[in-house]
Amino acid sequence: MFEEILEDTAQTNGLREVNTYVKLMTGLGGIILCLLSASYVGPLVIALIFTVSLLVLAKIDPWVYFELFLAPFWFAVFSVAVIVLISGGAHVLWEWHITSWFTLSVTEESINQGFYLFCRVIGGMSSLFFIALTTPMTDLFSVMKRCRVPDIVIDLAMIIYRTIFILASQIVQVYRAQVMRLGYSGWRESIHSFATLAGSAFIASWNSGEDLIRAMDARCYAGKFAMLGELRPVECLPLAASIAFLAFSALVIALTGTYTLIQVVP
Amino acid sequence: MKGIILEARNVSFRYPRGMEAIRDISFHIRKQEKIALVGANGAGKSTLLSMFNGMIRPDSGTLLVDNEPVRYDAASLRKIRKNVGFVLQNPDRQLIAPTVYQDVAFGPVNLGYSEEQVKESVALALHRVGLEGFGRRPIHHLSGGEKKRAAIAGVLAMDPDVLVLDEPTTGLDPAGSEDLMELLDELNHDGKTIVISTHDVELAYPWAHRAILLHKGKILAEDVPEVAFGNPDNIRTARLSVPILLDLHEELRKRGLKVPEGKPRTVLDMMGCIDSLLDKPCCHPSPGKIFVCNVDSDASSSLAGWVAGHPAIAIGAMGTRAKQRAEQEKYTLAFTYGVIDKCILRALLGHDTLILTTGTMVDHIFRRIGAYRDESGIPVDPVPVPEPAAQTGTQAGVHP
């Protein structure tokens, strides 16, 4: 299952023991820089650095990383395609008048705009993956606690996190049982099976909610949830690397200014 | 005889719109006993167990914990749940926090321990179940056996006097089940009263001090396992099966063979029965020695050298720390469950064995082997190693 791959990787990657704040600073810094960048160069550089560091430093399986990237990649491709077609510009390369009031066109400006957006998506995604693949959820809970997120939110988040895996495995079991009995062999069967799957998932989550209350009661629940002890100390090398990366990216963004893919002649 | 810690007096319970799950049951459990509650599916085992920590309130009758009737206000329930730790059948339902540390700390935090106390009790509990270093692991990364241990640690962290386990070996492989039963033995030696429910007769028979047979919410038999499982009518009614050693003993007796009256609990006992049939002990003329090493003692640091000097020796480990030590030293363990008996059996064949064990178990091993020697007359002797002072004792202890 997908969520388990993400969690497993986050728990076992090469940057697991680096201080959570440093990793969050790096990842969030990357996202902010991608948003600030006025040209496509900055986000591309950021995506490249994150990808290399994920593959080399964190020792993420390249195939896992590639597969993870596929979903946002295609999403970005299609969204950008629409933007390229509907945003206009002065230098028209291709156009199609569908009706008198609706025209699809590809212009130099729209290609620039689309490519810029595409790079920002890729840069942002790689920053997000950097956080998701190197920082387990359990460490984020500790950070949330320190950032004064209300206890009830954290407790709920922790219970949800724990329950996701139980529920997911139950759903997989039901799904397999349905497949084995040809539940998805046709269109009608698929709809019917999916409905039963959803129903049993609901019942399972309801039951596990009741179990949870019972289990918590049996262990003297009085409204408190333990937090995972201390975070890893901030070490010099990762901190320096993070600052160097952010500074370098900021410099690239400042220098590349308003570079565009196609030089539009005014 | 020790004092009573749990008691039920005329307890009945009916599920809403259901049949009566518990019908007028009375019994008691003494401190430091190992009790097996045995019955078929739906006999009421889990219902009865859940009453001990106030999860289910009986319709009539009284439950007593430490000779005080259970009261159902919040404060009393907290006290009872601290003293009677309950381990559910499915560890996934019991483990609620995202990581092992957080889960084990759940009880202590809610009991209002200070941060230092919480850390201490979590460390101790994880140490006892052999999960040191697992604190930061998320629960869903654990194997079935590890989850079970984590669930037990979560209960142990509250330092209860009684441990109640519902079907503790469900879902574990045979080796995992044996490890778990060993752990329960170890906790029992540390002073905990242990109550388990099970329908695995072979598991309960050698383990329990007393067995309680349940059928349709009533107690069929309550006695030492030899007696409780020895009545075929009860066994049939309760939809269980006779333990294979008891069955064998009975078949031998039916054939007019003069087997001793004492019913065999273990393979070692059975060998004794067979020996008496053959009229001569079928053991080696010079039985092997059983070396006992306390891994908690300072002297055990020279263990590696000692083992290197005895290359072919079969090693057994009793207790979690002993098993960890064996893993560190990369010993192949020949026995991990029923270790003392297996070592005596080896000794009878003339082979030497080594038992790695923890401080609290040493006396027990010596007592157990001593009792066997006195009963059988076969000079099998435990020898502490690698303490050099014990060497003279070795020579004196072994007769031709």
XYZ file of C-alpha atoms in Angstrom:
666
model
C 0.000 0.000 0.000
C 1.025 3.506 -0.855
C 0.857 5.097 2.595
C 2.955 2.294 4.022
C 5.662 2.784 1.427
C 5.816 6.468 2.379
C 5.927 5.688 6.097
C 8.448 2.868 5.763
C 10.750 5.073 3.765
C 10.386 7.914 6.236
C 11.218 5.572 9.107
C 14.272 4.008 7.554
C 15.852 6.643 5.307
C 19.411 7.881 5.653
C 18.346 11.276 7.019
C 16.086 9.777 9.725
C 18.316 10.875 12.582
C 18.765 14.466 11.422
C 16.965 16.987 13.640
C 13.351 17.427 12.569
C 13.496 21.233 12.650
C 16.430 21.268 10.252
C 14.574 19.010 7.829
C 11.392 21.041 8.115
C 13.312 24.280 7.633
C 14.944 22.892 4.506
C 11.715 21.554 3.025
C 9.515 24.529 3.880
C 12.290 26.905 2.812
C 12.358 25.122 -0.538
C 8.617 25.572 -0.991
C 8.734 29.266 -0.079
C 11.663 29.893 -2.427
C 9.759 28.123 -5.234
C 6.839 30.470 -4.622
C 9.076 33.559 -4.518
C 10.966 32.700 -7.660
C 9.975 34.806 -10.662
C 11.656 32.502 -13.178
C 11.636 28.791 -13.913
C 15.335 28.365 -13.098
C 15.086 28.573 -9.302
C 12.434 25.857 -8.852
C 14.298 23.569 -11.279
C 17.537 23.989 -9.329
C 15.693 23.317 -6.077
C 14.009 20.204 -7.522
C 17.370 18.949 -8.771
C 19.112 19.455 -5.428
C 16.296 17.816 -3.467
C 16.104 14.873 -5.838
C 19.841 14.264 -5.665
C 19.913 14.596 -1.886
C 16.933 12.243 -1.503
C 18.528 9.630 -3.721
C 22.108 9.986 -2.449
C 21.897 11.196 1.155
C 18.585 9.672 2.200
C 19.212 6.569 0.056
C 15.630 6.442 -1.192
C 14.992 3.706 -3.727
C 14.995 5.560 -7.102
C 12.065 3.499 -8.313
C 9.925 4.412 -5.295
C 10.782 8.077 -5.780
C 10.020 7.890 -9.493
C 6.640 6.254 -8.902
C 5.775 8.772 -6.214
C 6.547 11.572 -8.639
C 4.378 10.168 -11.419
C 1.050 11.242 -9.934
C 1.865 14.931 -9.383
C 3.831 14.936 -12.639
C 0.858 13.964 -14.767
C -1.406 16.218 -12.791
C 0.956 19.116 -13.503
C 1.240 18.210 -17.188
C -2.523 18.283 -17.726
C -3.125 21.414 -15.682
C -0.337 23.239 -17.448
C -1.648 22.103 -20.825
C -4.985 23.736 -20.082
C -3.310 26.926 -18.886
C -1.140 27.076 -22.006
C -4.204 26.751 -24.208
C -6.473 29.284 -22.538
C -4.121 32.035 -21.409
C -3.579 34.395 -24.284
C -0.627 36.474 -25.466
C 0.599 38.726 -28.225
C 2.864 36.321 -30.117
C 0.535 33.631 -31.370
C 2.123 30.367 -32.496
C -1.069 28.360 -33.072
C -4.744 29.017 -32.599
C -8.120 27.442 -33.117
C -11.324 29.459 -33.271
C -13.964 27.089 -31.951
C -16.733 29.664 -31.823
C -16.755 33.377 -32.256
C -16.215 33.946 -28.543
C -13.965 30.998 -27.615
C -10.471 30.488 -28.974
C -7.774 28.036 -27.982
C -4.326 29.397 -28.638
C -0.703 28.679 -27.926
C 1.382 31.800 -27.631
C 4.985 32.444 -26.642
C 3.757 34.095 -23.452
C 1.483 31.181 -22.561
C 4.284 28.670 -23.083
C 6.513 30.708 -20.814
C 3.765 30.964 -18.241
C 3.008 27.211 -18.443
C 6.604 26.113 -18.169
C 7.156 28.471 -15.237
C 4.143 26.994 -13.434
C 5.216 23.467 -14.254
C 8.658 24.033 -12.767
C 7.148 25.571 -9.662
C 4.943 22.504 -9.200
C 7.903 20.165 -9.611
C 10.056 22.225 -7.251
C 7.290 22.386 -4.650
C 6.564 18.675 -4.948
C 10.193 17.710 -4.491
C 10.372 19.938 -1.396
C 7.269 18.275 -0.035
C 8.636 14.827 -0.821
C 11.818 15.798 0.956
C 9.811 16.342 4.142
C 7.503 13.363 3.619
C 10.261 10.875 2.843
C 12.760 11.911 5.508
C 10.523 12.889 8.428
C 8.183 10.311 9.939
C 4.779 11.484 11.102
C 5.713 10.534 14.659
C 8.463 13.180 14.696
C 6.083 15.772 13.312
C 3.778 15.177 16.298
C 6.576 16.206 18.640
C 7.159 19.342 16.578
C 3.445 20.132 16.605
C 3.470 19.847 20.395
C 6.386 22.271 20.662
C 4.704 24.675 18.266
C 1.774 24.840 20.722
C -0.753 23.169 18.463
C -3.729 22.426 20.770
C -3.455 19.043 22.493
C -6.792 17.868 21.184
C -5.658 18.362 17.596
C -2.448 16.439 18.177
C -4.207 13.631 20.061
C -6.730 13.308 17.261
C -3.975 13.366 14.654
C -2.115 10.605 16.486
C -5.184 8.428 16.835
C -6.037 8.961 13.163
C -2.473 8.143 12.165
C -2.565 4.914 14.177
C -6.019 3.966 12.876
C -5.233 4.585 9.212
C -3.001 1.541 9.115
C -5.489 -0.732 10.870
C -8.330 0.450 8.667
C -6.267 0.241 5.495
C -5.334 -3.358 6.169
C -8.977 -4.222 6.850
C -10.063 -2.598 3.602
C -7.378 -4.491 1.707
C -8.639 -7.747 3.218
C -12.244 -7.065 2.228
C -11.155 -5.948 -1.239
C -9.138 -9.133 -1.772
C -12.041 -11.263 -0.598
C -14.238 -9.500 -3.155
C -11.732 -9.890 -5.983
C -11.345 -13.576 -5.190
C -15.073 -14.020 -5.608
C -15.109 -12.039 -8.857
C -16.597 -8.955 -7.273
C -15.012 -6.654 -9.837
C -15.550 -8.719 -12.963
C -18.031 -6.334 -14.549
C -19.259 -2.791 -14.329
C -22.371 -3.592 -12.306
C -20.507 -5.925 -9.971
C -17.812 -3.321 -9.449
C -20.291 -0.695 -8.330
C -22.022 -3.143 -6.047
C -18.755 -4.422 -4.562
C -17.433 -0.936 -4.046
C -20.586 0.006 -2.183
C -20.240 -3.013 0.127
C -16.554 -2.200 0.597
C -17.425 1.332 1.664
C -20.113 0.010 3.980
C -17.837 -2.478 5.676
C -15.117 0.148 5.985
C -17.596 2.360 7.799
C -18.610 -0.430 10.154
C -14.983 -1.373 10.738
C -14.058 2.195 11.628
C -17.062 2.476 13.917
C -16.059 -0.731 15.687
C -12.438 0.250 16.008
C -13.582 3.548 17.504
C -15.466 1.657 20.206
C -12.512 -0.674 20.733
C -10.281 2.339 21.081
C -12.397 3.853 23.830
C -12.460 0.529 25.656
C -8.705 0.069 25.314
C -8.070 3.602 26.555
C -10.438 3.141 29.490
C -8.781 -0.125 30.440
C -5.535 1.777 30.708
C -6.784 4.539 32.978
C -7.299 7.201 30.303
C -7.549 10.618 31.933
C -7.243 12.876 28.923
C -3.505 12.629 28.454
C -1.386 11.274 25.637
C 2.319 10.712 26.002
C 4.649 12.427 23.564
C 7.672 10.814 22.053
C 10.583 12.000 24.221
C 13.229 14.300 22.890
C 14.103 15.289 19.357
C 17.498 14.581 17.896
C 20.042 17.328 18.595
C 20.793 19.900 15.907
C 24.100 18.927 14.344
C 26.434 21.384 12.633
C 26.874 19.639 9.308
C 23.185 19.183 8.391
C 22.413 22.710 9.616
C 25.261 24.166 7.567
C 24.205 22.130 4.523
C 20.624 23.331 4.901
C 21.642 26.976 5.221
C 24.034 26.647 2.294
C 21.285 25.099 0.174
C 18.770 27.830 1.039
C 21.335 30.590 0.461
C 22.421 29.116 -2.857
C 18.837 28.723 -4.050
C 17.997 32.267 -2.985
C 21.036 33.500 -4.887
C 20.018 31.588 -8.017
C 16.521 33.060 -7.778
C 17.881 36.556 -7.344
C 20.300 36.236 -10.264
C 17.996 34.543 -12.745
C 15.392 37.270 -12.155
C 12.805 36.988 -14.893
C 14.402 34.435 -17.195
C 11.862 32.884 -19.522
C 11.948 29.801 -21.695
C 11.348 31.722 -24.930
C 12.744 35.210 -25.260
C 9.715 37.260 -26.257
C 10.706 40.095 -28.602
C 8.705 43.138 -27.560
C -0.454 -20.419 51.251
C -0.623 -16.922 49.870
C -3.557 -14.579 50.296
C -6.428 -14.261 47.883
C -6.092 -11.479 45.316
C -9.110 -11.967 43.032
C -12.412 -13.426 44.024
C -15.832 -13.836 42.422
C -18.907 -14.513 44.536
C -22.049 -15.706 42.761
C -21.370 -13.556 39.730
C -23.896 -13.528 36.873
C -23.997 -11.484 33.717
C -26.310 -11.317 30.724
C -25.555 -9.387 27.556
C -28.347 -7.071 26.457
C -30.821 -9.108 24.379
C -28.486 -12.070 24.626
C -28.143 -15.267 26.538
C -26.631 -15.460 29.958
C -22.855 -15.267 29.518
C -21.890 -15.918 33.133
C -24.109 -17.934 35.445
C -23.614 -17.751 39.176
C -19.861 -18.252 39.209
C -17.751 -18.290 42.381
C -14.020 -18.846 42.621
C -10.857 -17.238 43.924
C -7.305 -16.710 42.744
C -4.366 -16.469 45.121
C -1.374 -14.185 44.864
C 1.344 -15.342 42.461
C -0.768 -18.106 41.019
C -0.780 -18.991 37.333
C -4.363 -19.631 36.349
C -5.656 -20.869 33.012
C -9.282 -20.194 32.231
C -10.083 -22.866 29.675
C -13.202 -23.270 27.598
C -14.557 -23.489 24.085
C -15.520 -20.462 22.014
C -18.390 -18.629 23.659
C -17.894 -20.263 27.050
C -17.672 -16.837 28.682
C -13.912 -16.638 29.197
C -13.439 -13.133 27.832
C -16.535 -11.839 29.595
C -15.307 -13.183 32.908
C -11.844 -11.734 32.374
C -13.216 -8.298 31.507
C -14.963 -8.243 34.869
C -11.686 -8.330 36.735
C -10.750 -4.805 35.780
C -14.247 -3.401 35.803
C -14.787 -3.291 32.037
C -17.976 -5.321 32.502
C -20.180 -4.923 35.548
C -21.909 -8.124 36.681
C -25.700 -8.082 36.940
C -25.551 -9.780 40.313
C -22.888 -11.057 42.658
C -19.682 -9.453 43.867
C -16.151 -9.289 42.564
C -13.359 -8.690 45.034
C -9.906 -7.406 44.209
C -7.474 -7.640 47.113
C -10.414 -8.598 49.336
C -12.237 -5.351 48.594
C -15.487 -5.409 46.631
C -15.131 -3.723 43.246
C -16.865 -0.353 43.153
C -17.723 1.281 39.884
C -17.031 4.966 40.473
C -14.280 6.531 38.368
C -11.670 6.723 41.133
C -12.099 3.103 42.254
C -12.035 1.882 38.670
C -8.744 3.689 38.058
C -7.265 2.003 41.098
C -8.453 -1.418 39.976
C -7.251 -0.943 36.417
C -3.845 0.011 37.700
C -3.699 -3.149 39.841
C -5.235 -5.535 37.333
C -3.587 -5.125 33.954
C -5.643 -6.384 31.050
C -4.070 -7.508 27.772
C -6.591 -7.831 24.954
C -6.591 -10.689 22.503
C -5.889 -8.468 19.501
C -2.881 -6.243 20.146
C -3.972 -3.923 17.333
C -6.951 -2.973 19.470
C -4.858 -2.469 22.545
C -2.077 -0.390 21.020
C -3.413 3.113 20.564
C -0.465 5.455 20.243
C 1.629 5.850 17.106
C 4.948 4.650 18.552
C 5.977 1.973 21.024
C 7.298 4.503 23.538
C 4.127 6.564 23.428
C 1.960 3.519 23.787
C 3.818 2.083 26.753
C 3.847 5.551 28.333
C 0.069 5.891 27.919
C -0.820 4.313 31.265
C 1.869 6.029 33.361
C 1.079 9.455 31.855
C -2.597 9.060 32.645
C -1.789 7.893 36.157
C -0.128 11.278 36.574
C 3.493 10.141 36.911
C 6.193 12.780 36.544
C 8.151 12.841 33.301
C 11.102 11.122 34.962
C 8.894 8.394 36.417
C 7.234 7.865 33.046
C 10.587 7.428 31.325
C 11.767 5.084 34.039
C 8.669 2.895 34.027
C 8.620 2.731 30.210
C 12.280 1.756 30.098
C 11.721 -0.919 32.741
C 8.631 -2.315 31.016
C 10.351 -2.473 27.618
C 13.349 -4.105 29.266
C 11.168 -6.749 30.889
C 9.523 -7.786 27.641
C 12.761 -7.562 25.675
C 11.875 -4.616 23.457
C 14.680 -2.232 24.382
C 15.510 0.089 21.540
C 12.033 -0.256 20.024
C 10.728 2.974 21.577
C 10.793 5.100 18.445
C 9.340 2.408 16.189
C 5.809 2.916 14.917
C 3.405 0.186 16.005
C 2.544 -1.000 12.501
C 6.208 -1.858 11.917
C 6.148 -4.554 14.597
C 5.617 -8.268 14.026
C 2.735 -10.091 15.700
C 4.886 -11.291 18.592
C 6.448 -7.873 19.055
C 3.013 -6.241 19.109
C 1.952 -8.670 21.815
C 5.037 -7.840 23.826
C 4.448 -4.135 23.336
C 0.876 -4.565 24.575
C 2.138 -6.418 27.647
C 4.747 -3.717 28.240
C 1.994 -1.085 28.122
C 0.247 -2.892 30.948
C 3.442 -3.657 32.887
C 4.374 0.038 32.854
C 1.537 0.618 35.333
C 3.099 -2.063 37.575
C -0.051 -4.115 38.181
C -0.160 -6.976 40.699
C -2.300 -9.116 38.424
C -1.893 -9.622 34.685
C -4.983 -10.802 32.852
C -4.400 -11.972 29.282
C -7.179 -12.892 26.895
C -6.029 -15.636 24.502
C -2.403 -14.513 24.670
C -1.060 -16.864 22.008
C -3.661 -16.255 19.307
C -1.967 -15.351 16.051
C 1.520 -16.256 17.221
C 3.644 -18.969 15.623
C 4.602 -21.931 17.880
C 7.990 -20.485 18.771
C 6.364 -17.115 19.437
C 3.789 -18.755 21.700
C 6.510 -20.540 23.637
C 8.461 -17.308 24.026
C 5.362 -15.596 25.310
C 4.568 -18.337 27.832
C 8.197 -18.129 28.986
C 7.768 -14.395 29.468
C 4.650 -15.005 31.541
C 6.584 -17.510 33.671
C 9.304 -14.954 34.185
C 6.800 -12.280 35.234
C 5.233 -14.805 37.571
C 8.633 -15.396 39.179
C 8.888 -11.636 39.650
C 5.742 -11.819 41.771
C 2.871 -11.178 39.364
C -0.338 -13.162 39.496
C -1.170 -14.305 35.962
C -4.565 -15.244 34.602
C -4.908 -16.321 30.983
C -7.853 -17.509 28.980
C -7.246 -20.064 26.280
C -8.721 -23.011 24.461
C -5.299 -24.471 23.808
C -5.292 -27.382 26.238
C -1.733 -28.479 25.496
C -0.540 -24.976 26.282
C -2.423 -24.608 29.545
C -1.770 -28.107 30.871
C 1.947 -27.888 31.699
C 1.902 -24.153 32.403
C -0.892 -23.478 34.861
C -0.881 -23.935 38.615
C -4.632 -24.341 38.448
C -7.069 -24.642 35.580
C -10.653 -23.463 35.545
C -12.852 -25.195 32.977
C -15.705 -23.034 31.764
C -18.740 -24.187 29.857
C -21.707 -22.038 28.915
C -20.957 -19.549 31.649
C -20.562 -22.108 34.431
C -17.491 -23.630 36.047
C -17.175 -27.331 35.197
C -13.993 -27.999 37.098
C -11.500 -25.962 39.058
C -8.383 -27.804 40.121
C -4.756 -28.585 39.371
C -4.464 -29.311 35.639
C -3.989 -33.080 36.099
C -7.393 -33.303 37.748
C -9.190 -30.582 35.813
C -8.207 -32.112 32.471
C -8.311 -35.686 33.753
C -12.063 -36.120 33.625
C -13.081 -37.159 30.102
C -16.734 -36.269 30.710
C -15.883 -32.707 31.627
C -13.523 -32.447 28.695
C -16.210 -33.659 26.295
C -18.868 -31.345 27.717
C -16.519 -28.381 27.536
C -15.666 -29.228 23.903
C -11.951 -29.520 24.679
C -9.503 -32.357 24.231
C -7.540 -34.400 26.746
C -3.850 -33.393 26.879
C -1.849 -35.964 24.989
C 0.362 -36.926 27.966
C -2.685 -37.556 30.153
C -4.264 -39.563 27.354
C -1.130 -41.679 26.955
C -0.860 -42.239 30.705
C -4.485 -43.336 30.834
C -4.094 -45.725 27.886
C -1.052 -47.337 29.538
C -3.014 -47.727 32.762
C -5.992 -49.268 30.952
C -3.700 -51.932 29.537
C -2.933 -53.077 33.074
C 0.548 -51.591 33.095
C 1.696 -50.442 36.499
C 2.310 -46.776 35.811
C 2.767 -44.516 38.846
C -0.387 -42.826 40.138
C 1.055 -39.314 39.693
C -0.123 -38.013 36.334
C 2.617 -36.746 34.026
C 2.660 -32.991 33.386
C 5.683 -32.959 31.108
C 7.678 -35.219 28.826
C 10.153 -35.601 31.683
C 7.392 -36.916 33.961
C 6.310 -39.285 31.192
C 9.858 -40.596 30.874
C 9.749 -41.274 34.609
C 6.546 -43.308 34.107
C 8.133 -45.310 31.308
C 11.254 -45.887 33.403
C 9.146 -47.332 36.191
C 7.450 -49.676 33.690
C 10.841 -50.926 32.534
C 11.861 -51.394 36.163
C 15.217 -49.758 35.541
C 16.087 -46.184 34.840
C 16.960 -45.984 31.163
C 19.416 -43.195 31.712
C 23.097 -42.986 30.898
C 25.391 -44.541 33.556
C 26.953 -41.143 34.220
C 24.345 -38.436 33.676
C 25.490 -35.164 32.158
C 25.928 -31.972 34.109
C 23.637 -28.965 33.889
C 25.640 -25.785 34.030
C 23.713 -22.703 35.091
C 24.943 -19.234 34.226
C 23.346 -16.129 35.724
C 23.713 -13.490 33.003
C 22.960 -10.737 35.542
C 25.992 -11.577 37.689
C 29.380 -9.958 37.133
C 31.018 -13.353 36.792
C 29.079 -13.945 33.569
C 31.518 -11.668 31.717
C 33.843 -14.642 31.350
C 31.001 -16.662 29.808
C 32.316 -16.414 26.256
C 35.601 -18.022 27.288
C 33.797 -20.771 29.151
C 31.560 -21.582 26.186
C 34.556 -21.583 23.866
C 36.054 -24.236 26.160
C 32.933 -26.406 25.748
C 32.351 -26.268 21.993
C 29.651 -28.926 21.598
C 27.518 -27.979 24.604
C 23.776 -27.490 24.068
C 22.626 -24.120 25.383
C 19.175 -23.185 26.661
C 18.037 -19.734 27.729
C 15.423 -18.867 30.347
C 14.203 -15.317 30.602
C 14.243 -12.396 28.231
C 17.631 -11.001 29.239
C 19.233 -14.433 28.955
C 17.881 -14.755 25.419
C 19.182 -11.319 24.525
C 22.573 -12.240 25.915
C 22.609 -15.388 23.820
C 21.785 -13.287 20.779
C 24.601 -10.863 21.539
C 27.091 -13.678 21.920
C 25.652 -15.353 18.797
C 24.942 -18.675 20.508
C 22.569 -21.067 18.835
C 19.952 -21.860 21.432
C 18.893 -25.498 21.579
C 16.046 -24.769 24.022
C 14.010 -21.682 24.715
C 10.962 -23.167 26.423
C 10.628 -25.821 29.099
C 14.382 -25.415 29.388
C 14.939 -27.129 32.739
C 13.081 -30.279 31.699
C 14.818 -30.445 28.360
C 18.207 -30.071 30.045
C 17.412 -32.833 32.539
C 16.375 -35.048 29.618
C 19.690 -34.291 27.939
C 21.566 -35.004 31.159
C 19.832 -38.405 31.364
C 21.321 -39.171 27.959
C 24.757 -38.354 29.341
C 25.152 -34.952 27.645
C 26.150 -31.725 29.348
C 23.987 -28.639 28.934
C 24.232 -24.977 29.810
C 21.295 -22.864 30.987
C 21.600 -19.112 30.610
C 19.253 -17.429 33.005
C 18.464 -14.273 34.927
C 19.022 -13.563 38.619
C 15.476 -14.240 39.779
C 15.307 -17.642 38.097
C 18.526 -19.205 39.429
C 17.019 -20.405 42.703
C 14.037 -21.787 40.870
C 16.287 -23.836 38.562
C 18.276 -25.241 41.468
C 15.111 -26.098 43.375
C 13.534 -27.743 40.346
C 16.565 -29.874 39.497
C 17.067 -30.707 43.188
C 13.463 -31.836 43.434
C 13.918 -34.047 40.398
C 17.089 -35.577 41.842
C 15.397 -36.302 45.165
C 12.347 -37.791 43.511
C 14.047 -39.933 40.875
C 17.265 -40.738 42.710
C 19.193 -39.955 39.545
C 22.177 -37.739 40.400
C 21.583 -34.842 38.043
C 23.211 -31.738 39.441
C 23.114 -28.087 38.556
C 26.532 -26.433 38.500
C 26.883 -22.663 38.605
C 29.289 -21.322 35.998
C 31.585 -19.672 35.278
C 32.315 -18.987 38.952
C 35.567 -20.800 39.791
C 34.474 -21.377 43.406
C 31.865 -23.828 42.165
C 34.418 -26.164 40.622
C 34.977 -28.189 43.811
C 31.234 -28.599 44.220
C 31.103 -30.107 40.759
C 33.372 -32.998 41.597
C 31.542 -33.716 44.815
C 28.147 -33.567 43.209
C 28.608 -36.133 40.460
C 28.543 -39.746 41.470
C 29.306 -42.614 39.165
